Coordinates of C-alpha atoms and ligand atoms in Angstrom, one line a residue:
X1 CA 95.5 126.4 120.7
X2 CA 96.3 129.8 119.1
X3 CA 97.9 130.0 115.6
X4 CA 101.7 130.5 116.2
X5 CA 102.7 129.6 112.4
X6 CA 101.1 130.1 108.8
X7 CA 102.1 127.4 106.3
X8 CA 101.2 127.4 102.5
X9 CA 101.0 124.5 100.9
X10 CA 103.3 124.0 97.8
X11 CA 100.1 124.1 95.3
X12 CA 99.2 127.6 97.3
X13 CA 102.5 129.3 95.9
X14 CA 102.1 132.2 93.9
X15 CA 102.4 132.1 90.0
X16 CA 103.0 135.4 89.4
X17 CA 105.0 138.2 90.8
X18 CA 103.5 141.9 91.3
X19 CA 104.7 144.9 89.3
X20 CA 104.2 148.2 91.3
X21 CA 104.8 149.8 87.7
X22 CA 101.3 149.4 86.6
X23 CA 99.3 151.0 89.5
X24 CA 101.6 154.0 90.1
X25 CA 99.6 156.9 91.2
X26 CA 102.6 159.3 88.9
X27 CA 105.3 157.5 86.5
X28 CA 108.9 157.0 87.6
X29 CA 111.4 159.5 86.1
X30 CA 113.2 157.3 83.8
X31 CA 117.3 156.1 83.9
X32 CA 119.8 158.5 82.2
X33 CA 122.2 157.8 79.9
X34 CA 125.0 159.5 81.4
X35 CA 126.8 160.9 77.8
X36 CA 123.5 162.0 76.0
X37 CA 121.2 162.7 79.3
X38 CA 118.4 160.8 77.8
X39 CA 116.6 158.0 78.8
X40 CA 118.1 154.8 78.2
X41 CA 116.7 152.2 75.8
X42 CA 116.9 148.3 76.3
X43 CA 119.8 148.4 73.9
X44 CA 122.1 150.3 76.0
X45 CA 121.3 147.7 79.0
X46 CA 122.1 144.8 76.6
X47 CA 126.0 144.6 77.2
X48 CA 125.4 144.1 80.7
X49 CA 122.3 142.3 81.1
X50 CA 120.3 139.5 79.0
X51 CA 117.4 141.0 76.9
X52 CA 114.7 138.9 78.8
X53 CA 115.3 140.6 82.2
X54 CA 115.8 143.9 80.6
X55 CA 112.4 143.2 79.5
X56 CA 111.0 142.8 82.9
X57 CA 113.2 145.8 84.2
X58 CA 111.3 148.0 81.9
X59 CA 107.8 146.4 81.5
X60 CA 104.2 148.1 82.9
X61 CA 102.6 144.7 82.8
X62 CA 100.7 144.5 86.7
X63 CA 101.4 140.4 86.8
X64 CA 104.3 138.5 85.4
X65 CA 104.1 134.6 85.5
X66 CA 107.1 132.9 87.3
X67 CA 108.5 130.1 84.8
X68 CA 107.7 126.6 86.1
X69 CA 111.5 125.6 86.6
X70 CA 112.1 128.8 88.7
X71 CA 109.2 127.3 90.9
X72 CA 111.1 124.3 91.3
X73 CA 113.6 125.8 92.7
X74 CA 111.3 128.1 95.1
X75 CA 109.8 124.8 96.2
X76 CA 112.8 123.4 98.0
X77 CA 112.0 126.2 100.5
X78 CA 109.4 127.9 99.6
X79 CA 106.5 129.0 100.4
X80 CA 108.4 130.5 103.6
X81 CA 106.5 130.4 107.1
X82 CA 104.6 133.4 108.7
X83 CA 105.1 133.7 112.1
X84 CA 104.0 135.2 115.3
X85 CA 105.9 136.5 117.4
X86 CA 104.2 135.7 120.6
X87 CA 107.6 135.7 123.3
X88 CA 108.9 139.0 121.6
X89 CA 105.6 140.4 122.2
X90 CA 105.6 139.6 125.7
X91 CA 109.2 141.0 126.4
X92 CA 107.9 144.0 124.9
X93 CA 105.1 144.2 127.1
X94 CA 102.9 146.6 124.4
X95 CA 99.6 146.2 123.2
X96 CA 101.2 145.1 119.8
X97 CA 100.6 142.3 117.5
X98 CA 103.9 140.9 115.8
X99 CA 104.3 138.8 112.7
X100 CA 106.9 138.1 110.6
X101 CA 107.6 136.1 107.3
X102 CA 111.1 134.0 107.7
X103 CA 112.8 134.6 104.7
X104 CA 115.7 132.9 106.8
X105 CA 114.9 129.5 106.0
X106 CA 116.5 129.6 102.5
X107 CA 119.2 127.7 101.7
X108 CA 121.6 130.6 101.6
X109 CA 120.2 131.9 104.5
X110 CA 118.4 135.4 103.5
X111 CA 115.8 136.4 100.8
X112 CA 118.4 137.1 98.0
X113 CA 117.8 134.0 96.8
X114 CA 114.4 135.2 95.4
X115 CA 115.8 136.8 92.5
X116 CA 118.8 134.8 92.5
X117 CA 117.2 132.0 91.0
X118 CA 115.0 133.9 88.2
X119 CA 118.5 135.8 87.5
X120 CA 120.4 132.7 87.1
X121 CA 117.4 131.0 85.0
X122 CA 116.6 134.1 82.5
X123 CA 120.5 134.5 81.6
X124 CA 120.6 130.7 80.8
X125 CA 117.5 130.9 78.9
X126 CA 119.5 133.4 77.1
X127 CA 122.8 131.8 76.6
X128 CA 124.6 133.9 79.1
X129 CA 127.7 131.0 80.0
X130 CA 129.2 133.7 82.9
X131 CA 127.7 135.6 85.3
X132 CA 129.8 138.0 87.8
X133 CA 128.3 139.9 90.7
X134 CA 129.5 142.0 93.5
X135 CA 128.2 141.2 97.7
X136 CA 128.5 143.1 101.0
X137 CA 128.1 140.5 103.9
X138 CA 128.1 137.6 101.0
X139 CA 124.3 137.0 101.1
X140 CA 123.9 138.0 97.6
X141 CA 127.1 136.4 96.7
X142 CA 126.0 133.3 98.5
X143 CA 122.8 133.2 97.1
X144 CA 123.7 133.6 93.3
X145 CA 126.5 131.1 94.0
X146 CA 123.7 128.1 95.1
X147 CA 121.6 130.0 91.4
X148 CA 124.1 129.9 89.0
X149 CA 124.9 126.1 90.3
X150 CA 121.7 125.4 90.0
X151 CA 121.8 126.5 86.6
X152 CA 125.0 125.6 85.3
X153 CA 126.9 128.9 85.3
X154 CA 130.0 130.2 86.8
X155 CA 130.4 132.8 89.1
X156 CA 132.7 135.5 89.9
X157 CA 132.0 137.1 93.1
X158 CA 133.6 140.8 94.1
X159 CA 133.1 141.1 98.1
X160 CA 133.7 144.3 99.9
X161 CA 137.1 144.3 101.5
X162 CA 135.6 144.6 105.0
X163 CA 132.9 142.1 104.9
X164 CA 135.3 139.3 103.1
X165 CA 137.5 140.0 106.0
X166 CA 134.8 139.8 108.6
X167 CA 133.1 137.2 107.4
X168 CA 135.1 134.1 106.2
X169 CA 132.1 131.8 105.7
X170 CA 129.8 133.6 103.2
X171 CA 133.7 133.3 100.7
X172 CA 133.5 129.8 101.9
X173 CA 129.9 129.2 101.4
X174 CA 130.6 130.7 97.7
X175 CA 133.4 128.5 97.1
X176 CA 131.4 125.2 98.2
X177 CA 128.5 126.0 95.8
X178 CA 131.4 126.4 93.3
X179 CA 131.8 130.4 92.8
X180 CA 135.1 132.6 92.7
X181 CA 135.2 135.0 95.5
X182 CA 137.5 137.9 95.3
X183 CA 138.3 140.7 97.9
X184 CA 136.9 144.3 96.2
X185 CA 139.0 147.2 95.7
X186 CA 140.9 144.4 93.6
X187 CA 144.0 144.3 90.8
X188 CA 141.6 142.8 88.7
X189 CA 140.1 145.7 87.0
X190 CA 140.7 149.2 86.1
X191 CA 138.3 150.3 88.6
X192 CA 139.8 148.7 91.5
X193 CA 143.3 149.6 91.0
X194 CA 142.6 153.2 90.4
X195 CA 141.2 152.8 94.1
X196 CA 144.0 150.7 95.7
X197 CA 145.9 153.7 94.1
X198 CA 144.6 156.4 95.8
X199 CA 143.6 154.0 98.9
X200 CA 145.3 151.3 99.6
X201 CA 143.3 150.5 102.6
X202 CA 140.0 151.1 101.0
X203 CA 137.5 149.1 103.3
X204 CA 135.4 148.8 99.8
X205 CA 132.1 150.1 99.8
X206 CA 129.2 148.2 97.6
X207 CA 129.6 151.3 94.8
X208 CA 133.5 150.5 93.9
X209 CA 132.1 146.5 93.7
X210 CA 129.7 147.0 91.3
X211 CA 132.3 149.1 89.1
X212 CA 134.2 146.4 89.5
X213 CA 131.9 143.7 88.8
X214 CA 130.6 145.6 85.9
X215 CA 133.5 145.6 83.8
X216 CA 134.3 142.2 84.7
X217 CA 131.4 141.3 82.8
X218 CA 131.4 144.1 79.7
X219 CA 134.7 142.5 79.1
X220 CA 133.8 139.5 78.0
X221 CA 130.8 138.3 75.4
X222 CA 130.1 134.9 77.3
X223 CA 129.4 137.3 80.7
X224 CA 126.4 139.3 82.5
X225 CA 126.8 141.0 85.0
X226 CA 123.7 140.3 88.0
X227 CA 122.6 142.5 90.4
X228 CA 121.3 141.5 94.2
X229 CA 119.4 144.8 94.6
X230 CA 118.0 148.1 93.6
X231 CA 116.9 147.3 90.0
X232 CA 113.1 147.2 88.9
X233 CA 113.3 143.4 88.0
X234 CA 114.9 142.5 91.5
X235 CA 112.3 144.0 93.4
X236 CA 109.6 142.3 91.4
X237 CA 111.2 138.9 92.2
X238 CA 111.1 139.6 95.6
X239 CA 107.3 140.4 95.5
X240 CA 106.6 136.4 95.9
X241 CA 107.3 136.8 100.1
X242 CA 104.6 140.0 100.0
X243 CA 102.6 137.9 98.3
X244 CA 102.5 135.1 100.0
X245 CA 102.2 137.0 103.2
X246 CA 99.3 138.3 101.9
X247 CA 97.5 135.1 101.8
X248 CA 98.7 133.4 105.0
X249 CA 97.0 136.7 106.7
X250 CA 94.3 136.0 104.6
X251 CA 93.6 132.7 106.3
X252 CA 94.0 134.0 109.7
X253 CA 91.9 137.0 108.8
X254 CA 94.5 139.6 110.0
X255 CA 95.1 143.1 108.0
X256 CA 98.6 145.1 109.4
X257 CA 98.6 148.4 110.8
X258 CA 101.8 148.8 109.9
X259 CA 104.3 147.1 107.4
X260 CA 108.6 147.3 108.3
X261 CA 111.6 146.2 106.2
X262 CA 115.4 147.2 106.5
X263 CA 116.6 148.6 103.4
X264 CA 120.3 148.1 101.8
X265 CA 119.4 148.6 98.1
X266 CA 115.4 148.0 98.7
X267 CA 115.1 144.8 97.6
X268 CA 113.6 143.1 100.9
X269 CA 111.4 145.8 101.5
X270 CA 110.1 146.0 98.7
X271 CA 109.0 142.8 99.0
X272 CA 107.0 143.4 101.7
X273 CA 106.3 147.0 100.5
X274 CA 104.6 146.7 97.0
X275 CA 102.0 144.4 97.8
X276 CA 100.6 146.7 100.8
X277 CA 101.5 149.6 98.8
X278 CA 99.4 148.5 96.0
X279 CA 96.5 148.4 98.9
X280 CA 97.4 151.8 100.3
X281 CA 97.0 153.5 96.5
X282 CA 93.7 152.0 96.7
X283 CA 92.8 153.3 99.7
X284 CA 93.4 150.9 102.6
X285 CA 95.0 152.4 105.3
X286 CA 98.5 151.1 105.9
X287 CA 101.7 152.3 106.6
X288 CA 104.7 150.9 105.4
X289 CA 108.2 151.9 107.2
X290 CA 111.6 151.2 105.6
X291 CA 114.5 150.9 108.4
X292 CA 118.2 152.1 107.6
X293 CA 121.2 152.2 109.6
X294 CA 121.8 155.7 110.6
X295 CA 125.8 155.8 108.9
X296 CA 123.9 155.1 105.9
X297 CA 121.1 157.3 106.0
X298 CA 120.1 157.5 102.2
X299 CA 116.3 157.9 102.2
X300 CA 116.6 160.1 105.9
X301 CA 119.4 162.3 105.1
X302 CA 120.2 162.5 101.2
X303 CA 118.3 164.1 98.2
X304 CA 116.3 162.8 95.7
X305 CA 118.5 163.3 92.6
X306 CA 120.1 161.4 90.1
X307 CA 122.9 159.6 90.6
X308 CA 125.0 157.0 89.9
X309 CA 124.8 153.6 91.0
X310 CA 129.1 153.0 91.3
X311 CA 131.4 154.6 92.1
X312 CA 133.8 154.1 88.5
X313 CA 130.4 155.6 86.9
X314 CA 129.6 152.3 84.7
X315 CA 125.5 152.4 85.5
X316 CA 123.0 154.7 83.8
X317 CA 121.9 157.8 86.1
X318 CA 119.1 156.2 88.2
X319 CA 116.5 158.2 90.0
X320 CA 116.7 157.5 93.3
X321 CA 117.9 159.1 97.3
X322 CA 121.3 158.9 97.8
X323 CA 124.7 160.0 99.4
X324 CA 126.7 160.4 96.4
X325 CA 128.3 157.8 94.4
X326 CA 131.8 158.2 96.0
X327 CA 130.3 158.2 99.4
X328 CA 132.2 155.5 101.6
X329 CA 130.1 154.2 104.6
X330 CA 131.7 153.4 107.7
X331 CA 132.9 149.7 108.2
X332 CA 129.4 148.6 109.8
X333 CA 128.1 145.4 110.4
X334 CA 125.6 145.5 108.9
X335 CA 127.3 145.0 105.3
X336 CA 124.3 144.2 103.1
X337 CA 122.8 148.1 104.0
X338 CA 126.0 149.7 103.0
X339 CA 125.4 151.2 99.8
X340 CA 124.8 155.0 99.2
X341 CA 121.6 154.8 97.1
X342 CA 118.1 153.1 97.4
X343 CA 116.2 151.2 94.7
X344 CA 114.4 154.0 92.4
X345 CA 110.9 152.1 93.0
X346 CA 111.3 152.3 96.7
X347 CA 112.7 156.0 96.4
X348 CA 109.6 157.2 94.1
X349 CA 107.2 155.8 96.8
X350 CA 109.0 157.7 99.6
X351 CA 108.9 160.9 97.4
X352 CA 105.4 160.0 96.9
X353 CA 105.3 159.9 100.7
X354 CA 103.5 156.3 100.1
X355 CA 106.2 154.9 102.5
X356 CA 108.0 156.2 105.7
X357 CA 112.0 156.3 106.5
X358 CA 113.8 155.7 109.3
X359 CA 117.4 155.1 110.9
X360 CA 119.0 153.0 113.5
X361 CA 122.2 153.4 115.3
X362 CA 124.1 150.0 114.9
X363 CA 124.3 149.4 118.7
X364 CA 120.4 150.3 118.8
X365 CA 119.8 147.5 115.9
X366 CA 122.1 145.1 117.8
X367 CA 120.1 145.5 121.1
X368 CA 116.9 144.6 119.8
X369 CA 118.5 141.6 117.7
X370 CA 119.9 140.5 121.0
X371 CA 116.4 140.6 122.8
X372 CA 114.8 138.9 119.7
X373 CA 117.2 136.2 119.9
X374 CA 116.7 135.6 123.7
X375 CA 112.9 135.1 123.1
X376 CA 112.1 134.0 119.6
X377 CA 115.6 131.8 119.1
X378 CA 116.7 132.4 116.0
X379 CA 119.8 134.9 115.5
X380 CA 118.5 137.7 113.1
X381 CA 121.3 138.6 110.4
X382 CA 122.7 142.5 111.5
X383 CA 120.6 143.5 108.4
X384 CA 117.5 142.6 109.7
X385 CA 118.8 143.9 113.0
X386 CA 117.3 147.2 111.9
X387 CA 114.3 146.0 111.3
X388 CA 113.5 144.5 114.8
X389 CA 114.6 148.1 116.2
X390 CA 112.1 149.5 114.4
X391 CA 109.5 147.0 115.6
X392 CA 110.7 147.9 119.1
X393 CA 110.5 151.3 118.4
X394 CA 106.3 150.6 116.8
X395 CA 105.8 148.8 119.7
X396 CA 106.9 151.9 122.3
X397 CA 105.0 154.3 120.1
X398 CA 101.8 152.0 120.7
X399 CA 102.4 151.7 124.4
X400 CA 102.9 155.4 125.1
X401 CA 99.4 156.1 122.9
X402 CA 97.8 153.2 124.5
X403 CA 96.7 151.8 120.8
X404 CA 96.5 148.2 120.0
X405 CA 98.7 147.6 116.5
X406 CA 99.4 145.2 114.4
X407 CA 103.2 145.1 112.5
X408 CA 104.1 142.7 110.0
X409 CA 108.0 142.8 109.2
X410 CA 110.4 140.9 107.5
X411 CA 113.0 138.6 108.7
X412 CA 115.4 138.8 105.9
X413 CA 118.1 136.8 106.9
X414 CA 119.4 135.0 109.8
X415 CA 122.8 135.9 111.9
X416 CA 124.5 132.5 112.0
X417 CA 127.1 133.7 109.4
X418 CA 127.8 136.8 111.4
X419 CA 128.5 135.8 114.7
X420 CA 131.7 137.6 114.7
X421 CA 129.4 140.8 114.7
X422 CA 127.6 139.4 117.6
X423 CA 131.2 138.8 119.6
X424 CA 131.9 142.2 119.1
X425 CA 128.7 143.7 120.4
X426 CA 128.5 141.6 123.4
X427 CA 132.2 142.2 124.2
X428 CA 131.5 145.6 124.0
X429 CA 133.4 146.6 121.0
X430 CA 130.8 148.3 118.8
X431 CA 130.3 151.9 119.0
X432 CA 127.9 154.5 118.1
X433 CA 128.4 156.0 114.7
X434 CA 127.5 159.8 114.1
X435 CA 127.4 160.5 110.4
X436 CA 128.5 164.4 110.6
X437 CA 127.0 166.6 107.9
X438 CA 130.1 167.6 106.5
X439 CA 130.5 164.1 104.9
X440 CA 127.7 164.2 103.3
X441 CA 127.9 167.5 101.9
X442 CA 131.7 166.1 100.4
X443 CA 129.9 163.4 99.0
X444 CA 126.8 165.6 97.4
X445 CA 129.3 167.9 96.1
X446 CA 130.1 164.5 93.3
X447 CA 126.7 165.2 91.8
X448 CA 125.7 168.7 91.9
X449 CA 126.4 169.1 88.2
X450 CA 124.0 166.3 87.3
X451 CA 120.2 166.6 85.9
X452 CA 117.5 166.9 88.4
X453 CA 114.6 164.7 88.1
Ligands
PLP501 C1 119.8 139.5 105.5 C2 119.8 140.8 104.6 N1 118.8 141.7 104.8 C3 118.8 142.8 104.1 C4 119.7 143.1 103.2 C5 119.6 144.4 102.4 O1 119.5 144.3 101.1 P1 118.1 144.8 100.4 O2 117.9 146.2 100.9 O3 118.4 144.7 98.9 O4 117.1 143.8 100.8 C6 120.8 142.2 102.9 C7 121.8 142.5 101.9 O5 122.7 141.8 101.7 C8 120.8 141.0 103.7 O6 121.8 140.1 103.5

C-alpha cells in the first residue's frame, strides 16, 4: 500500500528551531526608531515586549533550543501529520505530486499556536502577569487565548471590526479559554477613538489593532503586548512545521520542486520557507512561492520601504513590502491576510529574489478551497484558501509543460470557524475585488517622507 500519511513520533520532535539570520547571503536592514532614525536597541523594545524574546528577535544564533515545558505543550498536537494529497491530485488530473503538512489539527485550529505557546511561556518566565494582542479572523486571538491559559495569564484580545462581526465563534472560542475579546476601532484607547472619529464605520484593518493593542499594553507595567505575526521571533517559532516536514520527507525520500504558503504577516510561510530557503542558499534547487490575496497585494504590488507596522505609528520603522500604514483593505474573507505589510525576514528574501510572490482573487482562492474540500474532506480556512489556488495554479503550469513536479504546501488552518465565508461563496455573494492603483498610490503617499532602506 502506498504512504498516504507521515507520522513523527513524539521522541522525533524537533529541539530546536531554525534562525534564517545566521545563513543570510546579505544582512537585513535593521528597525528604525522612528524620532532619531536609527536602529533600535533591545531597550527601546522593552516597554512592549519581555527582554527574553527581544533576545531571540535580535539574535544571529543558527539554532535555538525550544524549552522543555514549551514541548509539552507542542506534544498535545504535535508533531503535525504530512500528507498526500492523492484525491486532489487526481481531480487535477496533472503530472503533480502534492503534499501538505496539517497545521489544522491544533487545538485552536491553525499554526498560530506555534508561537503562541513560546510567547505566552517566555513572558511568564519573565513576570509579565498581562498580555494583550490584536486578531483578524480570531486565529491568533484564539490561539494566544488557549497559551496564555495554559500559562496563567490574562488576555485582552482587539479583533477587527469586520472579522468579530463575521465570525462569532473565534470571540466565543476566546471567551471559553478565558480571554477578553473586544471589537477594534474601539473607545478603549486613544487610537481607536481618533478612528471612530473620523470613521465611524471603520471595518478595522489589522494596522489600527495593533495601535490599539499596543497602547493597551504600554499603559500598564504588569502588560506585554504579543504579536501573531511579522516579527523575527514569530517566524522562528514557526520553523518547528518546516522542520519537521523536513524529516517526514526524509523518511519517504522525497525532495520538493516547489515549496507554497499564503502570507498575512509571513508567519506560516515562513515556516515552510526558511528551512528550504536555507537549502536553496546552499545550492539545492528549490523554489519557494508565497501566495497573497490580490486586495492585499503587499509583496506583488507595493515597495520595499520602510514603514510602519500600525496605523497610530506605535512600532519602530520595519523594513519590509508594504501598502502604507493607513492603507485599509477591503472587508475580505480571508481576515488573517489583511494587513498592509509582510514580515521583514520574508520581505528581504523576496528582495533577495530567494522567494517568489503571487496573488489570488478571493473567488479564485474560494474555488480551489471548494474542490479541495470535495476530494480531500477537510474545509481549508479562507487563508489557506490562497494557498491551494496556487497549487492549482503549479499544477496547470506542469500540465501545460508536460513536467512531473513535486509541491509541498502548508495547510495553515482549517475552515470550520468560517463557514459563514463558505455560505456566502456558494450562494453566490462574493465578488471579485480589483485593487485600482489609485489606492495604493493614496496609501504610498503616507510614507514618501520616510528613510529608504
Ligand atoms: C489559517 C491562517 N492561515 C494564514 C494566516 C496568515 O497569517 P501569517 O501570514 O502570519 O501566517 C492566518 C492569520 O490569521 C490564518 O489564520
Amino acid at each position: 500500500m502506498e504512504q498516504t500519511k507521515v507520522i513523527l513520533a513524539d521522541h522525533e520532535i524537533p529541539k530546536q528551531w531554525y534562525n534564517i539570520q545566521a545563513d543570510l547571503p546579505k544582512p537585513m536592514s535593521p528597525p528604525l526608531h522612528p524620532g532619531t532614525g536609527k536602529p533600535v536597541g533591545p531597550e527601546d523594545l522593552s516597554p512592549i515586549f519581555p527582554m527574553n524574546l527581544i533576545e531571540q528577535e535580535v539574535s544571529q544564533e543558527r539554532w535555538i533550543d525550544i524549552p522543555g515545558e514549551v514541548l509539552e505543550k507542542y506534544l498535545i498536537w504535535r508533531p503535525s501529520p504530512l500528507c498526500r494529497a492523492r484525491n486532489f491530485e487526481k481531480l487535477l488530473d496533472a503530472p503533480v505530486k502534492i503534499y501538505y503538512k496539517n497545521e489544522g489539527t491544533s487545538p485552536a485550529g491553525s499554526h498560530k499556536p506555534n508561537t503562541a505557546i513560546p510567547q505566552a511561556y517566555y513572558n511568564k518566565v519573565f513576570g509579565v502577569k498581562r498580555l494583550s494582542t490584536e486578531t483578524g479572523a480570531g486565529q491568533w486571538g484564539s490561539a494566544l487565548a488557549m497559551a496564555c491559559q495554559m500559562f496563567g495569564l490574562e488576555l485582552r484580545v482587539f479583533m477587527v471590526k469586520v472579522s468579530y462581526e463575521q465570525k462569532p465563534y473565534r470571540r466565543m472560542m476566546m471567551n471559553t479559554w478565558g480571554a477578553e475579546c473586544i471589537p477594534s476601532p474601539s473607545d478603549r484607547t486613544e487610537a481607536g477613538r481618533q478612528v471612530l472619529a473620523e470613521h465611524p464605520d471603520s471595518p478595522g484593518s489589522l494596522g489600527i489593532a495593533i495601535s490599539e493593542a499596543v497602547e493597551d499594553a504600554v499603559s500598564r507595567a504588569d502588560s506585554r503586548y504579543s504579536l501573531g505575526s511579522v516579527l523575527n521571533h514569530v517566524l522562528l517559532h514557526q520553523t518547528i512545521i518546516g522542520l519537521e516536514a523536513e524529516k517526514q520527507l526524509e523518511k519517504i525520500g522525497v525532495y520538493p520542486d516547489v515549496v507554497i504558503g499564503c502570507a498575512g504577516g509571513g508567519s506560516n510561510f515562513a515556516w515552510i520557507a526558511l528551512p528550504f530557503v536555507r537549502d536553496r542558499i546552499h545550492g539545492k534547487k528549490v523554489r519557494i512561492v508565497g501566495a497573497e490575496p490580490a486586495s492585499c497585494p503587499t509583496m506583488t504590488r507595493g515597495p520595499f520601504a520602510y514603514d510602519f507596522g500600525d496605523l497610530a505609528k506605535k512600532t519602530p520603522l520595519l523594513p519590509m513590502y508594504t501598502l502604507g500604514h493607513d492603507y485599509v483593505p477591503a472587508p475580505i474573507h480571508a481576515g488573517g491576510l489583511r494587513y498592509h505589510g509582510m514580515a521583514p525576514i520574508i520581505s528581504h528574501l523576496v528582495r533577495e529574489g530567494l522567494i517568489e510572490a503571487t496573488a489570488y482573487d478571493q473567488l479564485e482562492t474560494f474555488e480551489a478551497g471548494v474542490r479541495w474540500a470535495r476530494t480531500e474532506g477537510f474545509i481549508p480556512a479562507p487563508e489557506t484558501n490562497h494557498a491551494i489556488a496556487a497549487v492549482v495554479a503549479e499544477a496547470r503550469r506542469a500540465k501545460e509543460e508536460g513536467k512531473e513536479r513535486t509541491i509541498l504546501f502548508n495547510f495553515s488552518g482549517h475552515g470550520l470557524v468560517d463557514l459563514a465565508a463558505y455560505d456566502a461563496y456558494l450562494s453566490g455573494k462574493l465578488t471579485p475585488y480589483q485593487l485600482p492603483d489609485e489606492e495604493i498610490q493614496r496609501a504610498l503617499r503616507a510614507i514618501e517622507s520616510f528613510p529608504k532602506p
